[in-house]
Coordinates of C-alpha atoms in Angstrom, one line a residue:
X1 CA 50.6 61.7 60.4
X2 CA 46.7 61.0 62.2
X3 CA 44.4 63.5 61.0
X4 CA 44.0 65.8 63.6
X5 CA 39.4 65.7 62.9
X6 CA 38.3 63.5 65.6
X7 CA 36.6 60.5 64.4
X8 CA 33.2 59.8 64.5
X9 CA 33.6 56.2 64.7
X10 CA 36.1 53.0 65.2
X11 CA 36.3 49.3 64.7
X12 CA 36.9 46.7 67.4
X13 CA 38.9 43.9 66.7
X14 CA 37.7 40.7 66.8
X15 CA 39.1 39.6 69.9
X16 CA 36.9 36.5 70.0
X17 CA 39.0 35.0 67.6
X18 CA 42.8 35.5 69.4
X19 CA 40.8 34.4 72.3
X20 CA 39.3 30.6 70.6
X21 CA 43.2 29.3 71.3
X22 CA 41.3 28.6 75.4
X23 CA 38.2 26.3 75.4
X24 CA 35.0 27.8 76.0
X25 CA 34.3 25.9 79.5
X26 CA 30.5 27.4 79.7
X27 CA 29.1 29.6 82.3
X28 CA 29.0 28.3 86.2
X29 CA 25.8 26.3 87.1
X30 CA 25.3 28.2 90.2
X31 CA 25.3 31.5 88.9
X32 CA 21.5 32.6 90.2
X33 CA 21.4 31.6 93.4
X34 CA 25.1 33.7 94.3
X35 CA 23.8 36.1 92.3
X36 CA 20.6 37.1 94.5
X37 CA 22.9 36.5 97.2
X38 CA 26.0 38.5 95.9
X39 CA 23.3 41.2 95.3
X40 CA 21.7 41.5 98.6
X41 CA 25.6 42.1 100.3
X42 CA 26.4 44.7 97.8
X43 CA 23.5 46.8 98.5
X44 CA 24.2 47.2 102.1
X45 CA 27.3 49.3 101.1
X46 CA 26.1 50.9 97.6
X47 CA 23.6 52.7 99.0
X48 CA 25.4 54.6 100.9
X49 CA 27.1 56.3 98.4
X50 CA 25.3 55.8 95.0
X51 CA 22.1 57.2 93.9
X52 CA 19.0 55.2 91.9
X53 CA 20.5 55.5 88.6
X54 CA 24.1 54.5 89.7
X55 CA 22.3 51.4 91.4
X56 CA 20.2 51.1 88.1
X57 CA 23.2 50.9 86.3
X58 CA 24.5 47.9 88.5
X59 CA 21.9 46.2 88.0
X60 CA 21.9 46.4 84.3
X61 CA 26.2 46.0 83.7
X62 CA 25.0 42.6 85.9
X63 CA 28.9 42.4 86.9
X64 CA 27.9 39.0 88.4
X65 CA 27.1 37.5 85.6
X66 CA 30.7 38.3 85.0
X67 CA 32.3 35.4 87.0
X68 CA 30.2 33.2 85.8
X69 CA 32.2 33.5 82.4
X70 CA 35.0 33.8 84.1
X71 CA 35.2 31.2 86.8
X72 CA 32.7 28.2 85.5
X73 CA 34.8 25.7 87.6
X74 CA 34.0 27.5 90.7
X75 CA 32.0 25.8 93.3
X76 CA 29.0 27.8 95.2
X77 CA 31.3 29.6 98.1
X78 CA 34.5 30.0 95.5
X79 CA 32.0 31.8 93.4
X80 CA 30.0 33.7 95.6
X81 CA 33.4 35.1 96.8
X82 CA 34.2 36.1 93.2
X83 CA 30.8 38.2 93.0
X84 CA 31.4 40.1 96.4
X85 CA 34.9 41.0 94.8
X86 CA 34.1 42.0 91.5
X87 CA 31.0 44.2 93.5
X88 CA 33.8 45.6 95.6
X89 CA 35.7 46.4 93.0
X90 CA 33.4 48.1 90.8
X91 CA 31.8 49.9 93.9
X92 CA 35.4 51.3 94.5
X93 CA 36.3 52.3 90.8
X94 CA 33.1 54.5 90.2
X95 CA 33.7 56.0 94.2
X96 CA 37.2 57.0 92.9
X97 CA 36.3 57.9 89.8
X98 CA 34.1 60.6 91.5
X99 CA 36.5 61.8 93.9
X100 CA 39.9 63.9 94.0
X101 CA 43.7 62.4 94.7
X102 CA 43.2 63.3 98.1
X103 CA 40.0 62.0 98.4
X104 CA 40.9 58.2 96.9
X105 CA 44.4 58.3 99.0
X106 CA 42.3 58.7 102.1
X107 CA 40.0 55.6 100.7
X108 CA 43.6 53.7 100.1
X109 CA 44.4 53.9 104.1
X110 CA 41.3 53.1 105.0
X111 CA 41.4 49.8 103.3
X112 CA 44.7 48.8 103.8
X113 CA 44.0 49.6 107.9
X114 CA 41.3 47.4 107.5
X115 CA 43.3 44.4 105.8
X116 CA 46.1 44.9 107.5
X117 CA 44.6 45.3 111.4
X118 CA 41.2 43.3 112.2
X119 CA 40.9 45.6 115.1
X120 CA 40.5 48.8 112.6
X121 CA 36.9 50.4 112.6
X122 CA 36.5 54.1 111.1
X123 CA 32.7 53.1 111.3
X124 CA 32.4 54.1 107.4
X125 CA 30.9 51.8 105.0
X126 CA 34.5 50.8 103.1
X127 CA 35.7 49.7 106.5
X128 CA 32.4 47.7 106.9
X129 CA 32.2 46.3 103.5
X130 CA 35.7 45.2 103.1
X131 CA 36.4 43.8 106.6
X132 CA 33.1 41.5 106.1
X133 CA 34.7 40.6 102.6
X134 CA 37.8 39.6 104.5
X135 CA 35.8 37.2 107.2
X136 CA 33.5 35.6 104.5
X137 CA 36.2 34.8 102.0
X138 CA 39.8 35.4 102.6
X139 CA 39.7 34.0 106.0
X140 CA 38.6 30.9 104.5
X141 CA 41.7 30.6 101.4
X142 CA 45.1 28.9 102.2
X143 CA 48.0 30.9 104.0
X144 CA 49.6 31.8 100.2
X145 CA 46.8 33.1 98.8
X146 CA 45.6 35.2 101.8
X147 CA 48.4 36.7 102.2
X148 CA 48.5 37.4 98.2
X149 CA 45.4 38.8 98.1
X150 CA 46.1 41.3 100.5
X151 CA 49.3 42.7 99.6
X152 CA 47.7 42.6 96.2
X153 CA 44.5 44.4 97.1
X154 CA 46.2 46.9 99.4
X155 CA 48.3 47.6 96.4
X156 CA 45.4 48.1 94.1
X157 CA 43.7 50.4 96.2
X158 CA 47.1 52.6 96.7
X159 CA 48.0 53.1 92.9
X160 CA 44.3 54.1 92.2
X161 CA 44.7 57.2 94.3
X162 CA 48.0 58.3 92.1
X163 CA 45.2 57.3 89.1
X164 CA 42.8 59.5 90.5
X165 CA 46.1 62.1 90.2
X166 CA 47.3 61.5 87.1
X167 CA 43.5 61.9 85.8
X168 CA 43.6 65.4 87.6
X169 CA 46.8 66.6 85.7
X170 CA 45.5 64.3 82.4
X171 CA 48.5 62.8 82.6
X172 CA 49.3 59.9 80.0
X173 CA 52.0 57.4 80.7
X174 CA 54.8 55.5 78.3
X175 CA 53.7 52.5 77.4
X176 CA 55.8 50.4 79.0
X177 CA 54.9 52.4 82.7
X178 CA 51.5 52.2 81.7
X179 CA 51.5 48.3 81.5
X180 CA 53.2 48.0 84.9
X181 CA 50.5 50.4 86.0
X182 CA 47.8 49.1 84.8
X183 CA 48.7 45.5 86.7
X184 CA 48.1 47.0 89.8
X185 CA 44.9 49.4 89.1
X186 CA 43.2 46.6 87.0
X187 CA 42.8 44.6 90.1
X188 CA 43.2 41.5 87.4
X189 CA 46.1 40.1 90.5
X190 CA 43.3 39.7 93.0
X191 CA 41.0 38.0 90.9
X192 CA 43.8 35.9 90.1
X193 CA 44.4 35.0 93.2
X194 CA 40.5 33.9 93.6
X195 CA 41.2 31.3 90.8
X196 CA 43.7 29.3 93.4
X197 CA 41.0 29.7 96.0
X198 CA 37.9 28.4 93.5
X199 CA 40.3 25.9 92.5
X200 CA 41.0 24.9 96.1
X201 CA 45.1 25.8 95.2
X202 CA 47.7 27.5 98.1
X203 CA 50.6 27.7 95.3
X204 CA 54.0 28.0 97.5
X205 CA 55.3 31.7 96.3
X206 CA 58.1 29.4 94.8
X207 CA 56.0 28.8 91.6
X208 CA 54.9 33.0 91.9
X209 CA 58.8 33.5 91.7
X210 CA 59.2 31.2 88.8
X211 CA 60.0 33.2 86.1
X212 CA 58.1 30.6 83.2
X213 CA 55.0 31.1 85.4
X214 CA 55.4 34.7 85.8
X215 CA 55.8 35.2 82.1
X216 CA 51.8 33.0 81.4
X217 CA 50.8 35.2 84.1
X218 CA 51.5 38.2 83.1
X219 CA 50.6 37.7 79.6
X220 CA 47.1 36.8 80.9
X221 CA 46.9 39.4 83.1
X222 CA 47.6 41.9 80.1
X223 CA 45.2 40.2 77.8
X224 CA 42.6 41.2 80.0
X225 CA 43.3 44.9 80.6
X226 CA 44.2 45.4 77.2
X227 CA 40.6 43.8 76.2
X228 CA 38.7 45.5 78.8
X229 CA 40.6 48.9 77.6
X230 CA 39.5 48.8 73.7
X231 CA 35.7 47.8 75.4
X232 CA 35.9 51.0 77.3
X233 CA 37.5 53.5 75.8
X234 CA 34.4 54.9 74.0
X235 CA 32.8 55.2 77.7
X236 CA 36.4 57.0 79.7
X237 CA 36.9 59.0 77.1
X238 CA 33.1 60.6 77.3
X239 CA 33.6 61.2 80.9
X240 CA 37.2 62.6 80.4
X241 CA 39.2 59.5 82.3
X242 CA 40.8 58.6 78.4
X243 CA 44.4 59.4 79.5
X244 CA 43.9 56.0 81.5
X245 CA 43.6 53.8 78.9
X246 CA 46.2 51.4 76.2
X247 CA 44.3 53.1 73.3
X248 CA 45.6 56.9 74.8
X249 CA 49.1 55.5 75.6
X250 CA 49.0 53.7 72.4
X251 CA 48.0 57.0 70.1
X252 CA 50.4 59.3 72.0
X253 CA 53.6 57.0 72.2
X254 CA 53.1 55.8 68.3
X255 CA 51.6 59.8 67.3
X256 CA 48.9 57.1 65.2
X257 CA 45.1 57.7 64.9
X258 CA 42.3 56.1 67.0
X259 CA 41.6 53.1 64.6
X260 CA 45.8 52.3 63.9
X261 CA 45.4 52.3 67.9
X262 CA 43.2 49.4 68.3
X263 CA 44.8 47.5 65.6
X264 CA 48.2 47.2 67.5
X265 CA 46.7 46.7 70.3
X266 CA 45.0 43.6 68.8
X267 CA 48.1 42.9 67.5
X268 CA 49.8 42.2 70.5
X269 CA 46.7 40.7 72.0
X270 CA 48.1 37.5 69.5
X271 CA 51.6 37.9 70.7
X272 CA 50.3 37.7 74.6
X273 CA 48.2 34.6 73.6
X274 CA 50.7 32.8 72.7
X275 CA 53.0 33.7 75.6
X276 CA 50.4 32.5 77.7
X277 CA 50.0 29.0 75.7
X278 CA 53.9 28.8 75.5
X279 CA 54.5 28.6 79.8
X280 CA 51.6 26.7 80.5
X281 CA 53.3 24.1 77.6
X282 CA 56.8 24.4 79.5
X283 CA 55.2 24.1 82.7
X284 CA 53.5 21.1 82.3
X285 CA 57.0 19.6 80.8
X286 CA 58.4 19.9 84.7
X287 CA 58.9 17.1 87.2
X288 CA 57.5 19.1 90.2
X289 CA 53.3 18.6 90.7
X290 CA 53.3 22.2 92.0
X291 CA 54.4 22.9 88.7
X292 CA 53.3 20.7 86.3
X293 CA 49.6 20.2 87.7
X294 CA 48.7 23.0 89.9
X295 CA 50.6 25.6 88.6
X296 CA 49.2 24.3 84.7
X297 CA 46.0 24.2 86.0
X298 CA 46.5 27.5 87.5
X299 CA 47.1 29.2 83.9
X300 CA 44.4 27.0 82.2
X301 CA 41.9 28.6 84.7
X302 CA 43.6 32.4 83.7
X303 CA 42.6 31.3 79.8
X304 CA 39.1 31.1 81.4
X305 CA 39.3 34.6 82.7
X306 CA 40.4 35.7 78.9
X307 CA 37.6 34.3 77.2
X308 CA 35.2 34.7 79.3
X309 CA 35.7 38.0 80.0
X310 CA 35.8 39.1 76.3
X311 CA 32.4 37.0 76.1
X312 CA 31.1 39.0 78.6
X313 CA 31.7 42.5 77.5
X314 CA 29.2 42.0 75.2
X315 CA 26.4 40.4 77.3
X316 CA 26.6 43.7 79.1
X317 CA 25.3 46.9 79.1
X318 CA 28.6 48.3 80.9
X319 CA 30.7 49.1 77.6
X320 CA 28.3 50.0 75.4
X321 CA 24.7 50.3 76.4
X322 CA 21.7 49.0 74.3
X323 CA 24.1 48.9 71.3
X324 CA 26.3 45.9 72.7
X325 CA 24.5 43.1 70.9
X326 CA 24.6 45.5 67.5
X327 CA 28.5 46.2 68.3
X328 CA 29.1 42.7 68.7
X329 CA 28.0 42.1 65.0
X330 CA 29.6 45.1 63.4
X331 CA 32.0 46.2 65.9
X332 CA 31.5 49.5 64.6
X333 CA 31.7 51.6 67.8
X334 CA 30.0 55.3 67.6
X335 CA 31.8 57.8 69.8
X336 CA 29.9 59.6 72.2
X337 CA 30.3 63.0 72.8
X338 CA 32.2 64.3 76.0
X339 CA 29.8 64.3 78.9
X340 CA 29.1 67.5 80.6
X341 CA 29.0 66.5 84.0
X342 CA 30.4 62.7 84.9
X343 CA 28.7 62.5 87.7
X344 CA 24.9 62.3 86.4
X345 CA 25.0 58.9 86.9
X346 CA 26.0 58.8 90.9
X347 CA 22.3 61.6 91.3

């Protein structure tokens, strides 16, 4: 049995190393001059809802610098379209984070109106910021992946409200509903579907039905919630949002302590790999192009996202402050202490 003392202290796995099975394709080359651009958009819409120190904190996490790790192949506009979404989506997560069930639900059905009717105005700055998302980018991708990336986001935005719910009742999930849960609220599917668009892709939802493609895509998809969840959980479970998280699920389904936790979950992280490496070898084995070159290239691109995100979680001060380069080193991980009041940052 876990001793029931709560640790001072756990290990992160090395990640890096599961992860050295993709190539390390560099960071995009025009990463500074989206950037200041990227920037400049966001800030219409941030200040209306966060305070210096939450924009201070932006500005530090540089969640830009993200897709640079994540997308190098990307040209300028295919890039620039990846910042404003991971803004957006990082804009949205601390808004809900902040708010109740009611509150995010009514955030939900604002954005799917938006998406879904381009004659929809509420006049509030989530209607603005995502309807001018929608003409600069997504107006601009192929028929498949428009229409993907809007079911997809709409979906996203509708399962964070139950999120925001399940937070209020501290709720943990089964592993098994946590992983279909965490599909949709990691919003991993519409960066996914940003890849076809960088890579100037429209795959015909044939190759989405496929069930060799589904099972590369899904294992990548995974591999980066499941990473981003052992970089975080020090930080949710000091604001209280833990019971959101694989390490949670993980403890409570196995009834195993914090470090055991993170040990599986890197276990699995090896099994997911290689999932991913296995369809993208079948794939590439079939006489259909869509299959065997764009759909390939698709899940070379999500081995990208893998590694570079990993890479990235470390360049940041998002997971774990000034201590990231230290952490990196020793991946010894200091817990911090339950935060009084969550919302300092947003004052």
């Amino acid at each position: 049995m876990p001793s029931r003392t709560r640790p001072l202290t756990f290990r992160l796995p090395r990640l890096e190393d599961t992860f050295s099975e993709f190539p390390d394709n560099g960071l995009n080359s025009h990463y500074t001059r989206c950037r200041a651009q990227s920037r400049d958009w966001i800030n219409r819409y941030s200040k209306a809802i966060c305070g210096p120190k939450m924009r201070a904190f932006m500005d530090n996490c540089n969640f830009e610098l993200s897709t640079s790790y994540v997308y190098p192949y990307a040209p300028s506009a295919g890039l620039r379209a990846t910042m404003d979404l991971v803004n957006i989506l990082w804009l949205y997560d601390e808004f809900t984070d902040t708010v109740s069930g009611e509150q995010a639900n009514h955030a939900a059905a604002v954005v799917y109106r938006t998406l879904q009717d381009p004659n929809f105005d509420d006049a509030s700055w989530l209607s603005h910021m995502m309807k001018d998302f929608y003409q600069n980018h997504i107006q601009k991708c192929g028929p498949n992946v428009a229409r993907r990336f809007i079911n997809n986001f709409c979906k996203y935005v509708e399962l964070v409200g139950l999120e925001a719910e399940l937070r209020e009742r501290d709720q943990v999930l089964d592993m098994n509903s946590y992983i279909n849960f965490r599909r949709e609220t990691s919003a991993v599917r519409t960066c996914f579907d940003l890849v076809e668009y960088c890579l100037g892709l429209d795959l015909p939802q044939y190759v989405h039905d496929d069930a060799v493609f589904i099972s590369g895509y899904n294992a990548a998809m995974d591999l980066v919630f499941l990473a981003n969840d052992l970089f975080s959980y020090n930080m949710e479970q000091a604001k209280g949002h833990s019971a959101a998280n694989a390490v949670t699920v993980v403890m409570r389904s196995k009834v195993v302590d914090l470090q055991t936790a993170a040990d599986v979950i890197a276990d699995y992280c090896e099994v997911l790999t290689f999932q991913l490496l296995d369809a993208r070898h079948v794939l590439a084995s079939r006489a259909d192009p869509a299959f065997s070159e764009d759909a390939v290239r698709c899940l070379e691109a999500f081995g990208d996202w893998v590694r570079g995100n990993t890479a990235w979680s470390f360049e940041t001060t998002r997971y774990f402050g000034k201590e990231n380069k230290r952490i990196k080193e020793t991946r010894i991980v200091k817990l911090t202490s339950p935060l009084r009041d969550a919302d300092l940052l947003r004052k």
